[in-house]
Short mmCIF file of C-alpha atoms and ligand atoms in Angstrom, two decimals:
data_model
loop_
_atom_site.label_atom_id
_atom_site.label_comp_id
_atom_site.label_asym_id
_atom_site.label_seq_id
_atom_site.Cartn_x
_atom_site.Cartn_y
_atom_site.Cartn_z
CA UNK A 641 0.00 0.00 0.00
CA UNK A 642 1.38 3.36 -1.08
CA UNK A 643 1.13 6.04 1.89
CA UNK A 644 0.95 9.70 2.50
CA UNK A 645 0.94 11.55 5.70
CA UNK A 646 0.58 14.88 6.54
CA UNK A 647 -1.30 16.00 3.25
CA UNK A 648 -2.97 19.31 3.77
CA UNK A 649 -6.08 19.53 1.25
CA UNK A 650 -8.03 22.07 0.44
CA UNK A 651 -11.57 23.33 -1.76
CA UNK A 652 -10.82 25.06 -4.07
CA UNK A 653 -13.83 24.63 -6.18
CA UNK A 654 -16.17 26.44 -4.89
CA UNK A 655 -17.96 29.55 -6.08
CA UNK A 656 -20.49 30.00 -2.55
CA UNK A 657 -18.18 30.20 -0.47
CA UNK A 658 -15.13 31.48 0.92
CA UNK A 659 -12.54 32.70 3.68
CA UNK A 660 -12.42 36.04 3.30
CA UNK A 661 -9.68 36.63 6.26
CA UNK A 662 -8.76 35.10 9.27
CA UNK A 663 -7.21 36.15 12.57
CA UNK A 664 -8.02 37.32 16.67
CA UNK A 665 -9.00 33.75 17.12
CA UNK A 666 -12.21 34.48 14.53
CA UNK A 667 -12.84 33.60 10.70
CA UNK A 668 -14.63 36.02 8.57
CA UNK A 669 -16.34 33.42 6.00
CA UNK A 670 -19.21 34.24 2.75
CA UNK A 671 -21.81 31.81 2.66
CA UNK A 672 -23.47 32.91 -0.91
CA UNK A 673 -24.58 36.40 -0.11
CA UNK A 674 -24.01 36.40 3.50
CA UNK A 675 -20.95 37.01 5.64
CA UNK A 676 -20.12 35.34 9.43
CA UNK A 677 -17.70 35.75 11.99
CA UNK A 678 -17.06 32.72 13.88
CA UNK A 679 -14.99 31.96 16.51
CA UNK A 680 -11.37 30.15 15.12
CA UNK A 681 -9.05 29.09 18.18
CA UNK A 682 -6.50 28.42 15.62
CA UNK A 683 -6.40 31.84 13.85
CA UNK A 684 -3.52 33.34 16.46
CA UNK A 685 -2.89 35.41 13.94
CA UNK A 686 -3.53 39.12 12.27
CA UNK A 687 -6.14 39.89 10.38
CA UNK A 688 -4.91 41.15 6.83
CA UNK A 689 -8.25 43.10 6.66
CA UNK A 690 -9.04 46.03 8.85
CA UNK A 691 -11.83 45.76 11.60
CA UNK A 692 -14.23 47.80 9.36
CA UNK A 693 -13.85 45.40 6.74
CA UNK A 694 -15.32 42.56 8.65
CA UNK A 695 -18.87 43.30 8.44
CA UNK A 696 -21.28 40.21 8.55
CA UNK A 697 -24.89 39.19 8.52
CA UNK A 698 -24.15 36.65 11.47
CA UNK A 699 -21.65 36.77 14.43
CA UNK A 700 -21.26 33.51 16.80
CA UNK A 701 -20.34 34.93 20.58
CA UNK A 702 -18.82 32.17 22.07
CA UNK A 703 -19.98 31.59 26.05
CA UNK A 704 -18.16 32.56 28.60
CA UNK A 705 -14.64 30.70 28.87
CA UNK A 706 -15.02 28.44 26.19
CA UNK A 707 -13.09 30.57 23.14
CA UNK A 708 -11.18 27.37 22.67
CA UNK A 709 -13.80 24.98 21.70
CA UNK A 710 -16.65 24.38 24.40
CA UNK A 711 -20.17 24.52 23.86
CA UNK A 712 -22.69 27.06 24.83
CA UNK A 713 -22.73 31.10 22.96
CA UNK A 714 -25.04 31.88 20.76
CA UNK A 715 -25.26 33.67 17.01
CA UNK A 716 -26.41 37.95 16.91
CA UNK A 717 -27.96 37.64 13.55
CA UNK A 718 -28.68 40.43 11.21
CA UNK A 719 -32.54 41.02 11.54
CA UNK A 720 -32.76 40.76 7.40
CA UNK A 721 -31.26 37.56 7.41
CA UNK A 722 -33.32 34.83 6.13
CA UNK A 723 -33.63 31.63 8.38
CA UNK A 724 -32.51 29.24 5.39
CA UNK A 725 -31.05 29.52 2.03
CA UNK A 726 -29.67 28.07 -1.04
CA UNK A 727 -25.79 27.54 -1.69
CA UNK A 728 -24.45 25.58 -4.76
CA UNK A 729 -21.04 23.09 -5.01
CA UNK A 730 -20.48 21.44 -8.01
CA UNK A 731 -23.85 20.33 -9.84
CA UNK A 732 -26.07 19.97 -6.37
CA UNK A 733 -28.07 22.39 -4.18
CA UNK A 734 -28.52 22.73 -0.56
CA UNK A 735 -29.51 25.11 2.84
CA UNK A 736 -27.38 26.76 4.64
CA UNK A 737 -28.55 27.74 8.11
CA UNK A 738 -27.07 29.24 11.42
CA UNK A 739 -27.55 26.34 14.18
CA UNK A 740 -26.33 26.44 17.56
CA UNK A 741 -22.98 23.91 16.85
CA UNK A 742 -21.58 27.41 15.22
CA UNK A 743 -21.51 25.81 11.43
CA UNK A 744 -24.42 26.41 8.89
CA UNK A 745 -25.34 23.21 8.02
CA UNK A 746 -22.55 21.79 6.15
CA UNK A 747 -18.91 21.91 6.38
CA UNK A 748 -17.26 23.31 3.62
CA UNK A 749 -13.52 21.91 3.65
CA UNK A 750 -15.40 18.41 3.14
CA UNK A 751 -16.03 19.16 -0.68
CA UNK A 752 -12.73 17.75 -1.04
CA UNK A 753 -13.60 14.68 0.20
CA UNK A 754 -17.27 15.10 -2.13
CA UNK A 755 -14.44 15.45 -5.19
CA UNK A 756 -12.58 12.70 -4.49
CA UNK A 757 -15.11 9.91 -3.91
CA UNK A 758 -17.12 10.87 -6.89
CA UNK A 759 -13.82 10.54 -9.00
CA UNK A 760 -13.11 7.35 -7.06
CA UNK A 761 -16.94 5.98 -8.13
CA UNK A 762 -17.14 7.17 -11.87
CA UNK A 763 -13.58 5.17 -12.06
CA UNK A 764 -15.46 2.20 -9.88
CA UNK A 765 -18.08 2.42 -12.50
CA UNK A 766 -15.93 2.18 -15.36
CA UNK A 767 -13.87 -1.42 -13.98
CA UNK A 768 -17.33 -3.04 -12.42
CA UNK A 769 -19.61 -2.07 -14.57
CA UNK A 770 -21.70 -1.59 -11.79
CA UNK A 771 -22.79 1.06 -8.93
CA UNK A 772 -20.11 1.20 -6.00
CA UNK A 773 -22.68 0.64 -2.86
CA UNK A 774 -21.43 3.32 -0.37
CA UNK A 775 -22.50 3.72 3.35
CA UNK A 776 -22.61 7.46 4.84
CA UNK A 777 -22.28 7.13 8.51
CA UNK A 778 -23.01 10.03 10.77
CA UNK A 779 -24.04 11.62 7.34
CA UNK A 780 -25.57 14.65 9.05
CA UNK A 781 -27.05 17.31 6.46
CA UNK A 782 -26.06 14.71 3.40
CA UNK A 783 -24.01 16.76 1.00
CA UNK A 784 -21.41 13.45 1.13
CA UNK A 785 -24.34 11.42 0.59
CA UNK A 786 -26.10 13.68 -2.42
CA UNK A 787 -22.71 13.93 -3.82
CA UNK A 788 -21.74 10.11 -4.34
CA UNK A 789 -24.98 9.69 -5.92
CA UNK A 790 -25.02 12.05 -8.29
CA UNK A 791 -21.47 10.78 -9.34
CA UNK A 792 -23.38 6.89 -9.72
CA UNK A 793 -22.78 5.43 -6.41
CA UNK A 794 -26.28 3.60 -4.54
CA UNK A 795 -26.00 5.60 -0.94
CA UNK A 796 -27.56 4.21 2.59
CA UNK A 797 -27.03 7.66 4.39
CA UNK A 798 -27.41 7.31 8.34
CA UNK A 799 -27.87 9.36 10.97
CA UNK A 800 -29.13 8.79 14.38
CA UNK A 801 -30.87 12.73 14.58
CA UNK A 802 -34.21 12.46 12.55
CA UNK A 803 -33.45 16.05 12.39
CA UNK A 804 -30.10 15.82 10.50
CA UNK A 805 -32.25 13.06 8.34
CA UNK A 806 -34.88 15.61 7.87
CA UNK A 807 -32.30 17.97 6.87
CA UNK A 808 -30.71 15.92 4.36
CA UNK A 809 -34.21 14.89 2.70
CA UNK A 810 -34.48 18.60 2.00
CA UNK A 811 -31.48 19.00 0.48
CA UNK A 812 -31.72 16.03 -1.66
CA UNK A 813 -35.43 17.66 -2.78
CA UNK A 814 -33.60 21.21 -3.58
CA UNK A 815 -31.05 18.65 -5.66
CA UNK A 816 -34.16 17.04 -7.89
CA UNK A 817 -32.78 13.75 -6.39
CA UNK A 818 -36.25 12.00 -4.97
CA UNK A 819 -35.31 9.31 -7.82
CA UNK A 820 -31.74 8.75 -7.04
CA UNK A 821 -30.70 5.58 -5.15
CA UNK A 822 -30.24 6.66 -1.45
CA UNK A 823 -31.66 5.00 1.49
CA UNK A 824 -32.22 7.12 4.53
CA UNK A 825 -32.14 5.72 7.39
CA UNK A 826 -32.39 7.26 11.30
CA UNK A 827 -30.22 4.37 13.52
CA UNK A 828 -27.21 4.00 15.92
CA UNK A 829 -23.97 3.75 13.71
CA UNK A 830 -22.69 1.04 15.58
CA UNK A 831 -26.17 -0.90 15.83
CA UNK A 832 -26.58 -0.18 12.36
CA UNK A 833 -22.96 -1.48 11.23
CA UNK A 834 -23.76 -4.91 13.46
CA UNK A 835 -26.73 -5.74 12.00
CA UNK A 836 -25.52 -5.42 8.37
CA UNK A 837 -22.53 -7.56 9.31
CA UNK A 838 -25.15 -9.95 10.91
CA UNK A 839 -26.68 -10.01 7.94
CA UNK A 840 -23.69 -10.31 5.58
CA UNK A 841 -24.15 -7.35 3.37
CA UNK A 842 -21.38 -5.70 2.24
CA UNK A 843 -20.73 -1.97 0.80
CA UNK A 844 -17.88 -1.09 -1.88
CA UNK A 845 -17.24 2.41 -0.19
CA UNK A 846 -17.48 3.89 3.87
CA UNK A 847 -17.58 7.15 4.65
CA UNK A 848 -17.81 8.73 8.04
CA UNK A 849 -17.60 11.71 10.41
CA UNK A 850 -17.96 10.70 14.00
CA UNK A 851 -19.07 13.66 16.75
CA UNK A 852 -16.93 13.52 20.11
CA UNK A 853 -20.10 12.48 21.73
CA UNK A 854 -23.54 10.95 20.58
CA UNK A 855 -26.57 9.39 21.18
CA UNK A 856 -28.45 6.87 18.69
CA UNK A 857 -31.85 7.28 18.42
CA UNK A 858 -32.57 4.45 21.16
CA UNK A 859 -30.15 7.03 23.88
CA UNK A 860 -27.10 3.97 22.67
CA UNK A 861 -23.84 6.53 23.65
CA UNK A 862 -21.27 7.20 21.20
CA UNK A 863 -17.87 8.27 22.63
CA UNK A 864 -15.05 8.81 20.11
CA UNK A 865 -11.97 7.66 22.13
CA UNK A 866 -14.17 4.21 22.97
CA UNK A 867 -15.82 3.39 20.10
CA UNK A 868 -14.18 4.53 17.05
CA UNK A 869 -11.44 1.93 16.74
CA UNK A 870 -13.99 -0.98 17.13
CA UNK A 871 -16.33 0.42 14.97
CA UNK A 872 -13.88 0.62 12.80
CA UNK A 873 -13.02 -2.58 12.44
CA UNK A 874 -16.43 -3.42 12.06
CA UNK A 875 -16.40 -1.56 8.83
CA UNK A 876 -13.32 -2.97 7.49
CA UNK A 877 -15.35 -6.22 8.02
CA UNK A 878 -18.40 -5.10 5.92
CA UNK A 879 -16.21 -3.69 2.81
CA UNK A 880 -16.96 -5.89 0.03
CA UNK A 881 -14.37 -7.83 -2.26
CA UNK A 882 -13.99 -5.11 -4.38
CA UNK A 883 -13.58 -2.49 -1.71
CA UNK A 884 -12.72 0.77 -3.00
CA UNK A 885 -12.58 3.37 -0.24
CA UNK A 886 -12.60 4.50 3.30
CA UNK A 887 -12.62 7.85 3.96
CA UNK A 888 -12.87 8.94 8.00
CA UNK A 889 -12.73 12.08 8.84
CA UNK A 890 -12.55 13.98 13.06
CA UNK A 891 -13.20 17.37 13.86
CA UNK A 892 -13.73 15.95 17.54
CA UNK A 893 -10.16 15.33 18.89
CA UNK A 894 -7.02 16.99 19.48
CA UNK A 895 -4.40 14.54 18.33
CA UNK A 896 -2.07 14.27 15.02
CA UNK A 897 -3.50 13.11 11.73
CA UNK A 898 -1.01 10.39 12.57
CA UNK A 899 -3.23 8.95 14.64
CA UNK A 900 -6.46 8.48 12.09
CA UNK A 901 -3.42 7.39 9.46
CA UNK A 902 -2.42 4.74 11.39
CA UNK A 903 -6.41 3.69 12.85
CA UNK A 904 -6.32 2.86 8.86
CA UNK A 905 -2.92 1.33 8.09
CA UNK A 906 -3.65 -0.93 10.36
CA UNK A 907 -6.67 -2.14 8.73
CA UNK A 908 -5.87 -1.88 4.92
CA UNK A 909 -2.36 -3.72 5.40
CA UNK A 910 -2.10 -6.05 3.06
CA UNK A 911 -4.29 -4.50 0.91
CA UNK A 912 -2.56 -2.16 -2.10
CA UNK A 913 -4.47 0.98 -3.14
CA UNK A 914 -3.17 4.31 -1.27
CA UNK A 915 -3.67 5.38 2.24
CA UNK A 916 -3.50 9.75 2.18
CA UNK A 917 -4.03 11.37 5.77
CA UNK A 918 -3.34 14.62 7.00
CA UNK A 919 -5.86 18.04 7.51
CA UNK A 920 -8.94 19.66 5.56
CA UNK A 921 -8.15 23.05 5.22
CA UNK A 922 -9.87 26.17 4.13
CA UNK A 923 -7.64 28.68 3.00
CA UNK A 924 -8.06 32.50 2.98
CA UNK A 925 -9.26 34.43 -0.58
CA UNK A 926 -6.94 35.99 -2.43
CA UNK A 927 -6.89 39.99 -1.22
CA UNK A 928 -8.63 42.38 -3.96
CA UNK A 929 -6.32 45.34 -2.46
CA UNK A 930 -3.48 44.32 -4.94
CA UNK A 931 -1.14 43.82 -1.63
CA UNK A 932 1.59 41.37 -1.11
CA UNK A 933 -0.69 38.40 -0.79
CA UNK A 934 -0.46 35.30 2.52
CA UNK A 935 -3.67 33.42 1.89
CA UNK A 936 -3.16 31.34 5.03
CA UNK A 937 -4.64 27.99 5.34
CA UNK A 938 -6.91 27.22 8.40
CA UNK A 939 -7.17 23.74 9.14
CA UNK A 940 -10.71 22.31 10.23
CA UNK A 941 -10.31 18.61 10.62
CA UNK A 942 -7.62 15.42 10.74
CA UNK A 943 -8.70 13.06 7.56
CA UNK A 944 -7.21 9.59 6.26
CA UNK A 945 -8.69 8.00 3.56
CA UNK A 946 -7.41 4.87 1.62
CA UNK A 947 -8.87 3.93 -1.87
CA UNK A 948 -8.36 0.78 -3.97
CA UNK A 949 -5.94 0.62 -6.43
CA UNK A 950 -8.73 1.23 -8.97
CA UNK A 951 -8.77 4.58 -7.81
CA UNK A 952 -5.48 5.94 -6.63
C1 SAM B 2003 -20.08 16.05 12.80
S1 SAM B 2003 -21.67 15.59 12.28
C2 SAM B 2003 -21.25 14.88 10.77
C3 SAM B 2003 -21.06 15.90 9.67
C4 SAM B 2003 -21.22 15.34 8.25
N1 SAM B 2003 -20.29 14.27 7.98
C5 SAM B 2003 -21.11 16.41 7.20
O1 SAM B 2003 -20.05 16.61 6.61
O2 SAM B 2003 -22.10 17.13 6.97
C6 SAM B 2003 -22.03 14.28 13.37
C7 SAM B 2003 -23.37 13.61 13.15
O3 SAM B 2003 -23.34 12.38 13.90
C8 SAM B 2003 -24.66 12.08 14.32
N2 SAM B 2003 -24.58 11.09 15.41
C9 SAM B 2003 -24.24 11.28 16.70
N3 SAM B 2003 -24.24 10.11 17.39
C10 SAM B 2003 -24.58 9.15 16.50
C11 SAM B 2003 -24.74 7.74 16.59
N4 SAM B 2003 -24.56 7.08 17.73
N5 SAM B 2003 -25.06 7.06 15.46
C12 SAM B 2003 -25.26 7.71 14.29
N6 SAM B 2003 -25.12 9.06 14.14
C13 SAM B 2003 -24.80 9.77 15.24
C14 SAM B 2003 -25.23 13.44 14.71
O4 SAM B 2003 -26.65 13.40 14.68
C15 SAM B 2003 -24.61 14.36 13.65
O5 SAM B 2003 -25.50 14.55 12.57
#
C-alpha cells in the first residue's frame, strides 16, 4: 500500500463560499450572499483586513470561557437575514442555516472529500460495470451522501438525529434527487454497522464523520476515544471484495492526523491501493487590495482515507 501523511487539502472549487480573512481567534467566512464571523481558536494570527472590513450578517459569541472549543454562545444575527437559504457546489443544491454547533449546516472543507469519492466511483463504474454501494455514517445534512450519488454510487445515508435526516431529505429535494438511489435511514452507527454484518451485506465504499459524543436514536452513547477503533473494524469487516474506499474524517479530537493514518494502516495492510491522511483546510481568498498576498490555510479537521488501487 502506497502512503501519505501529513497532506494538507483544500476546496478550491467552490464559487459559494469562501474565507475572506482570518485572525483574533475568529474567521470572517461568505456563505453565498451572506458574511459570518465565527470563533477560530486556531487563527492566532492578524487579520490582513481592517476591523471595518469585517462586516457580517451573522456573528457567533462564544460563552463565557469556552473561546477554545466548548459549547454554549449563541449567534447575533442580522434582523434581514433569512432563516434558510440556497448555496451551490459542483452540480447539487442545498440550505445553509445558522444552528447552535456554530456551522451552517454543512462543512465546507469536506467538498474535497465530495471530489474525491465521486472521481473514485465514476472510475469504480468504469472497472465493475456496476454502482459502487457506499455507506454514509453520521451523514448529518447529506451533502457526502447527495454527492456520491449524483457521481453513480447507490448511498444508505445514516444518521441517528431524525433532524439531520430531515435535513438531508431537503437538500436532496432542492437537488431534484427524490429518484436517485439513497436510502435514509435514522439508527445508531454502531447498531446499524452490526446488523448489516449480521446479515452479511457488504458496501464497496465507507464514509464517516464521527461527533466527540452521541446518542443513537434508542439514547445507545457514542464516545469517540471508545468506540471509534472498534467500529472501525467493524467496517473494514463489511467492505466488500472489491472495496474501494474508506474515507474517515474527526473534527472531535485533538491529536495528530497520525493517529487516524495509522487507525487505517492498520486495517488496509495487506491491501494495495493508497492510504492519504493529514488536515482539511480552508484557505483565505486571495486579497482584492493588490497587496503582497499570505492566503493562510486554516485547518478544520484530521482526515485519512485509503482507496483501492482502482482509484489511486
Ligand atoms: C459532525 S456531524 C457529521 C457531519 C457530516 N459528515 C457532514 O459533513 O455534513 C455528526 C453527526 O453524527 C450524528 N450522530 C451522533 N451520534 C450518533 C450515533 N450514535 N449514530 C449515528 N449518528 C450519530 C449526529 O446526529 C450528527 O449529525
Amino acid at each position: 500500500m502506497k502512503q501519505r501523511q501529513l497532506s494538507l487539502i483544500t476546496s478550491p472549487n467552490w464559487q459559494d463560499y469562501e474565507l475572506l480573512d482570518s485572525g483574533n481567534l475568529r474567521k470572517f467566512e461568505r456563505f453565498g450572499q451572506h458574511r459570518f464571523i465565527r470563533p477560530e481558536p486556531q487563527a492566532m494570527w492578524q487579520p490582513r483586513l481592517g476591523e471595518d472590513d469585517w462586516v457580517a450578517d451573522g456573528v457567533f459569541v462564544p460563552g463565557k470561557n469556552e473561546q477554545d472549543d466548548g459549547e454554549g454562545g449563541g449567534w447575533q444575527l442580522s434582523r434581514g437575514l433569512p432563516p434558510s437559504w440556497q448555496l451551490g457546489y459542483q452540480s447539487l443544491r442545498f440550505l445553509a442555516r445558522p444552528t447552535p454547533f456554530r456551522h451552517l449546516g454543512f462543512f465546507p472543507e469536506q467538498a474535497a472529500h465530495w471530489d474525491w469519492c465521486a472521481a473514485a466511483i465514476k472510475a469504480f463504474i468504469q472497472t465493475h460495470k456496476r454502482p459502487p454501494r457506499i455507506l454514509n455514517l453520521f451523514a448529518y445534512s447529506g451533502l457526502a451522501s447527495l454527492h456520491a450519488a449524483a457521481a453513480g454510487a447507490e448511498v444508505t445515508h445514516l444518521d441517528a438525529s431524525k433532524k439531520a435526516v430531515a435535513q438531508a431529505f431537503e437538500n436532496r429535494d432542492l437537488c431534484g434527487m427524490q429518484s436517485s438511489p439513497i436510502r435514509f435511514i435514522t439508527d445508531d452507527a454502531t447498531g446499524f454497522v452490526d446488523r448489516e454484518l449480521r446479515r452479511q451485506k457488504s458496501y464497496d465504499g465507507i464514509i464517516l464523520d464521527p461527533p466527540k459524543y452521541g446518542r443513537g436514536p434508542k439514547g445507545e452513547f457514542w464516545r469517540i476515544e471508545d468506540d471509534l477503533t472498534p467500529l472501525l473494524q467493524k467496517c473494514r469487516q463489511l467492505l466488500s471484495e472489491e472495496a474501494l474506499f474508506m474515507v474517515l474524517t474527526i473534527y472531535a479530537i485533538r491529536a495528530s492526523s497520525l493517529a487516524a493514518h495509522y487507525a487505517l494502516a492498520d486495517l488496509f495492510d495487506n491491501q494495495g491501493g493508497c492510504l492519504e491522511s493529514g488536515e482539511l483546510a480552508i484557505q483565505e481568498a486571495p486579497l482584492k487590495s493588490g497587496k503582497t498576498d499570505l492566503s493562510r490555510y486554516v485547518a478544520q479537521a484530521n482526515f485519512a482515507r485509503w482507496c483501492s488501487d482502482i482509484a489511486a
